């Protein structure tokens, strides 16, 4: 399933696009347990591909990425002041790092 003629494997991602791709680190109890095993979880742009995410993480944090798993999280239906609404869908990426590499998400870039 390809989207247009985007080939992020061959083209390098610009620094501005790297900051667009990686929105924020996801810090929960589950992701904290994953960080003990060399995994870091990020909230990423909905249109971001795995090769773009890999280049962004390697470019911004100066680490080597072993694997990336992505999940599209569906927005929840909510009621606010009697009005029905729905939160936006979002995408998260679980990034597995090569042995010996580490990202401390509690510090800034």
XYZ file of N, CA and C in Angstrom:
327
model
N 0.839 -1.167 0.000
C 0.000 0.000 0.000
C 0.888 1.235 0.000
N 1.058 1.857 -1.135
C 1.902 3.034 -1.210
C 1.043 4.280 -1.356
N 1.570 5.372 -0.851
C 0.869 6.646 -0.919
C 1.613 7.527 -1.907
N 1.065 7.705 -3.082
C 1.696 8.559 -4.082
C 3.056 8.041 -4.490
N 3.974 8.971 -4.698
C 5.321 8.589 -5.105
C 6.338 8.967 -4.031
N 5.941 8.869 -2.772
C 6.855 9.181 -1.682
C 7.760 7.994 -1.429
N 9.055 8.222 -1.481
C 10.003 7.166 -1.138
C 10.946 7.727 -0.085
N 10.558 7.614 1.156
C 11.332 8.178 2.256
C 12.611 7.392 2.513
N 12.720 6.183 1.955
C 13.935 5.405 2.145
C 15.120 6.069 1.466
N 14.920 6.551 0.243
C 16.034 7.094 -0.517
C 16.268 8.571 -0.215
N 15.212 9.343 -0.022
C 15.354 10.776 0.219
C 15.555 11.036 1.708
N 16.386 12.028 2.010
C 16.572 12.381 3.407
C 15.456 13.323 3.835
N 15.101 13.230 5.080
C 14.035 14.048 5.642
C 14.657 15.331 6.183
N 14.051 16.480 5.862
C 14.589 17.753 6.337
C 14.430 17.861 7.849
N 15.230 18.701 8.453
C 15.188 18.872 9.913
C 13.818 19.390 10.355
N 13.224 20.284 9.565
C 11.892 20.798 9.898
C 10.862 19.670 9.876
N 10.950 18.787 8.886
C 10.025 17.658 8.795
C 10.231 16.695 9.968
N 11.488 16.549 10.431
C 11.751 15.685 11.583
C 10.962 16.157 12.798
N 10.941 17.484 13.010
C 10.200 18.032 14.144
C 8.693 17.920 13.938
N 8.231 17.895 12.683
C 6.805 17.696 12.412
C 6.407 16.241 12.654
N 7.291 15.319 12.285
C 6.998 13.890 12.408
C 6.895 13.492 13.880
N 7.901 13.856 14.684
C 7.912 13.493 16.103
C 7.198 14.602 16.866
N 5.983 14.327 17.322
C 5.197 15.345 18.020
C 5.627 15.473 19.478
N 5.643 14.354 20.197
C 6.006 14.382 21.616
C 6.271 12.955 22.092
N 7.046 12.831 23.174
C 7.195 11.497 23.755
C 5.917 11.131 24.498
N 5.615 9.865 24.543
C 4.437 9.371 25.254
C 4.933 8.758 26.557
N 4.546 9.348 27.683
C 5.046 8.883 28.970
C 3.875 8.331 29.780
N 3.821 7.005 29.856
C 2.823 6.301 30.655
C 3.545 5.198 31.416
N 2.818 4.513 32.258
C 3.428 3.405 33.002
C 3.915 2.319 32.046
N 3.130 2.045 31.024
C 3.487 1.002 30.061
C 4.727 1.392 29.247
N 4.814 2.649 28.799
C 5.977 3.064 28.012
C 7.227 3.160 28.881
N 7.053 3.480 30.160
C 8.195 3.510 31.071
C 8.780 2.112 31.234
N 7.914 1.100 31.315
C 8.398 -0.284 31.376
C 9.117 -0.654 30.083
N 8.629 -0.179 28.944
C 9.277 -0.447 27.664
C 10.641 0.198 27.560
N 10.814 1.362 28.195
C 12.103 2.053 28.119
C 13.203 1.264 28.821
N 12.828 0.413 29.751
C 13.814 -0.444 30.412
C 14.334 -1.525 29.469
N 13.622 -1.769 28.371
C 14.012 -2.792 27.395
C 14.441 -2.173 26.065
N 14.840 -0.899 26.090
C 15.347 -0.259 24.884
C 14.278 0.226 23.927
N 13.076 0.478 24.426
C 12.001 0.991 23.579
C 11.591 2.379 24.051
N 11.290 3.249 23.079
C 10.799 4.588 23.372
C 9.540 4.790 22.545
N 8.522 5.419 23.126
C 7.255 5.614 22.430
C 7.026 7.099 22.193
N 6.651 7.435 20.948
C 6.399 8.819 20.562
C 5.014 8.958 19.959
N 4.411 10.127 20.137
C 3.222 10.505 19.380
C 3.762 11.117 18.089
N 3.296 10.633 16.937
C 3.837 11.078 15.653
C 2.719 11.600 14.756
N 3.104 12.250 13.666
C 2.137 12.771 12.702
C 1.391 11.620 12.042
N 0.117 11.837 11.728
C -0.714 10.789 11.128
C -0.179 10.342 9.767
N 0.456 11.252 9.018
C 0.941 10.903 7.682
C 2.390 10.423 7.686
N 2.977 10.256 8.863
C 4.374 9.830 8.958
C 4.503 8.346 8.628
N 5.543 8.012 7.862
C 5.817 6.622 7.519
C 6.929 6.093 8.423
N 7.082 4.776 8.462
C 8.125 4.181 9.296
C 9.526 4.661 8.911
N 9.864 4.741 7.607
C 11.191 5.260 7.259
C 11.396 6.714 7.698
N 10.343 7.543 7.605
C 10.450 8.931 8.070
C 10.663 8.979 9.579
N 9.938 8.159 10.308
C 10.077 8.132 11.766
C 11.487 7.691 12.142
N 12.006 6.681 11.448
C 13.360 6.193 11.724
C 14.389 7.294 11.494
N 14.299 7.980 10.350
C 15.248 9.056 10.059
C 15.124 10.187 11.070
N 13.903 10.505 11.489
C 13.695 11.589 12.446
C 14.304 11.247 13.803
N 14.080 10.038 14.282
C 14.620 9.635 15.586
C 16.142 9.583 15.531
N 16.688 8.989 14.463
C 18.147 8.908 14.343
C 18.765 10.292 14.171
N 18.101 11.181 13.445
C 18.637 12.518 13.217
C 18.558 13.423 14.434
N 17.454 13.363 15.168
C 17.266 14.258 16.310
C 17.970 13.775 17.570
N 17.992 12.469 17.794
C 18.516 11.944 19.050
C 19.876 11.271 18.912
N 20.408 11.155 17.687
C 21.738 10.564 17.438
C 21.847 9.149 18.017
N 20.861 8.307 17.687
C 20.854 6.904 18.110
C 20.595 6.030 16.893
N 20.776 4.723 17.035
C 20.473 3.774 15.968
C 19.168 3.067 16.299
N 18.282 2.989 15.305
C 16.971 2.367 15.482
C 17.010 0.947 14.945
N 16.509 0.000 15.748
C 16.451 -1.399 15.326
C 15.137 -1.685 14.603
N 14.014 -1.243 15.174
C 12.697 -1.522 14.588
C 11.698 -0.464 15.030
N 10.619 -0.340 14.243
C 9.547 0.603 14.560
C 8.209 -0.097 14.374
N 7.355 0.023 15.370
C 5.973 -0.439 15.267
C 5.076 0.786 15.395
N 4.070 0.894 14.537
C 3.155 2.030 14.607
C 1.741 1.546 14.891
N 0.990 2.382 15.598
C -0.393 2.087 15.951
C -1.204 3.356 15.740
N -2.343 3.238 15.042
C -3.263 4.358 14.925
C -4.307 4.206 16.022
N -4.336 5.179 16.929
C -5.255 5.145 18.063
C -6.507 5.925 17.679
N -7.652 5.273 17.749
C -8.914 5.913 17.395
C -9.347 6.854 18.517
N -9.880 8.024 18.135
C -10.350 8.998 19.113
C -11.603 8.518 19.824
N -11.700 8.865 21.093
C -12.857 8.445 21.886
C -14.041 9.372 21.637
N -15.227 8.828 21.756
C -16.438 9.635 21.691
C -16.660 10.237 23.071
N -16.905 11.543 23.122
C -17.061 12.248 24.387
C -18.292 13.136 24.336
N -18.805 13.498 25.512
C -19.903 14.446 25.628
C -19.390 15.619 26.447
N -19.517 16.834 25.900
C -19.066 18.038 26.575
C -20.198 19.051 26.548
N -20.706 19.418 27.721
C -21.832 20.353 27.855
C -23.033 19.928 27.014
N -23.306 18.647 27.019
C -24.455 18.132 26.289
C -24.224 17.920 24.806
N -23.096 18.342 24.296
C -22.781 18.184 22.877
C -21.940 16.927 22.687
N -22.339 16.103 21.756
C -21.544 14.918 21.445
C -20.386 15.331 20.553
N -19.269 14.737 20.801
C -18.091 15.022 19.994
C -17.178 13.815 19.969
N -16.099 13.962 19.238
C -15.141 12.875 19.130
C -13.742 13.464 19.119
N -12.868 12.879 19.908
C -11.474 13.313 19.899
C -10.820 12.845 18.607
N -9.782 13.538 18.216
C -9.094 13.211 16.972
C -8.346 11.887 17.092
N -8.256 11.166 15.968
C -7.405 9.984 15.905
C -5.955 10.454 15.967
N -5.069 9.607 16.477
C -3.657 9.947 16.513
C -2.822 8.686 16.335
N -1.567 8.895 16.054
C -0.681 7.778 15.742
C 0.465 7.759 16.741
N 0.808 6.553 17.204
C 1.973 6.427 18.073
C 2.955 5.452 17.447
N 4.223 5.679 17.737
C 5.290 4.832 17.211
C 6.103 4.296 18.378
N 6.232 2.978 18.430
C 7.082 2.336 19.430
C 8.408 2.045 18.738
N 9.453 2.730 19.176
C 10.766 2.661 18.535
C 11.684 1.787 19.379
N 12.182 0.698 18.791
C 13.150 -0.174 19.463
C 14.545 0.269 19.061
N 15.387 0.501 20.053
C 16.744 0.981 19.800
C 17.735 -0.177 19.825
N 18.849 0.018 19.109
C 19.932 -0.962 19.090
C 20.534 -1.040 20.493
N 21.006 -2.221 20.849
C 21.618 -2.456 22.164
C 22.681 -1.398 22.447
N 22.627 -0.803 23.628
C 23.618 0.196 24.019
C 23.189 1.627 23.757
N 22.154 1.840 22.958
C 21.649 3.185 22.693
C 20.472 3.471 23.616
N 20.329 4.746 24.009
C 19.287 5.119 24.954
C 18.840 6.551 24.682
N 17.551 6.815 24.877
C 17.011 8.169 24.779
C 16.377 8.491 26.119
N 16.786 9.616 26.704
C 16.167 10.073 27.944
C 15.114 11.105 27.567
N 13.841 10.703 27.586
C 12.767 11.592 27.132
C 12.421 12.656 28.162
N 12.977 12.570 29.363
C 12.677 13.574 30.376
C 13.479 14.851 30.164
N 14.544 14.800 29.349
C 15.308 16.006 29.047
C 14.902 16.537 27.686
N 15.131 17.820 27.451
C 14.768 18.444 26.179
C 15.737 18.099 25.078
N 15.406 18.551 23.866
C 16.270 18.301 22.707
C 17.449 19.227 22.730
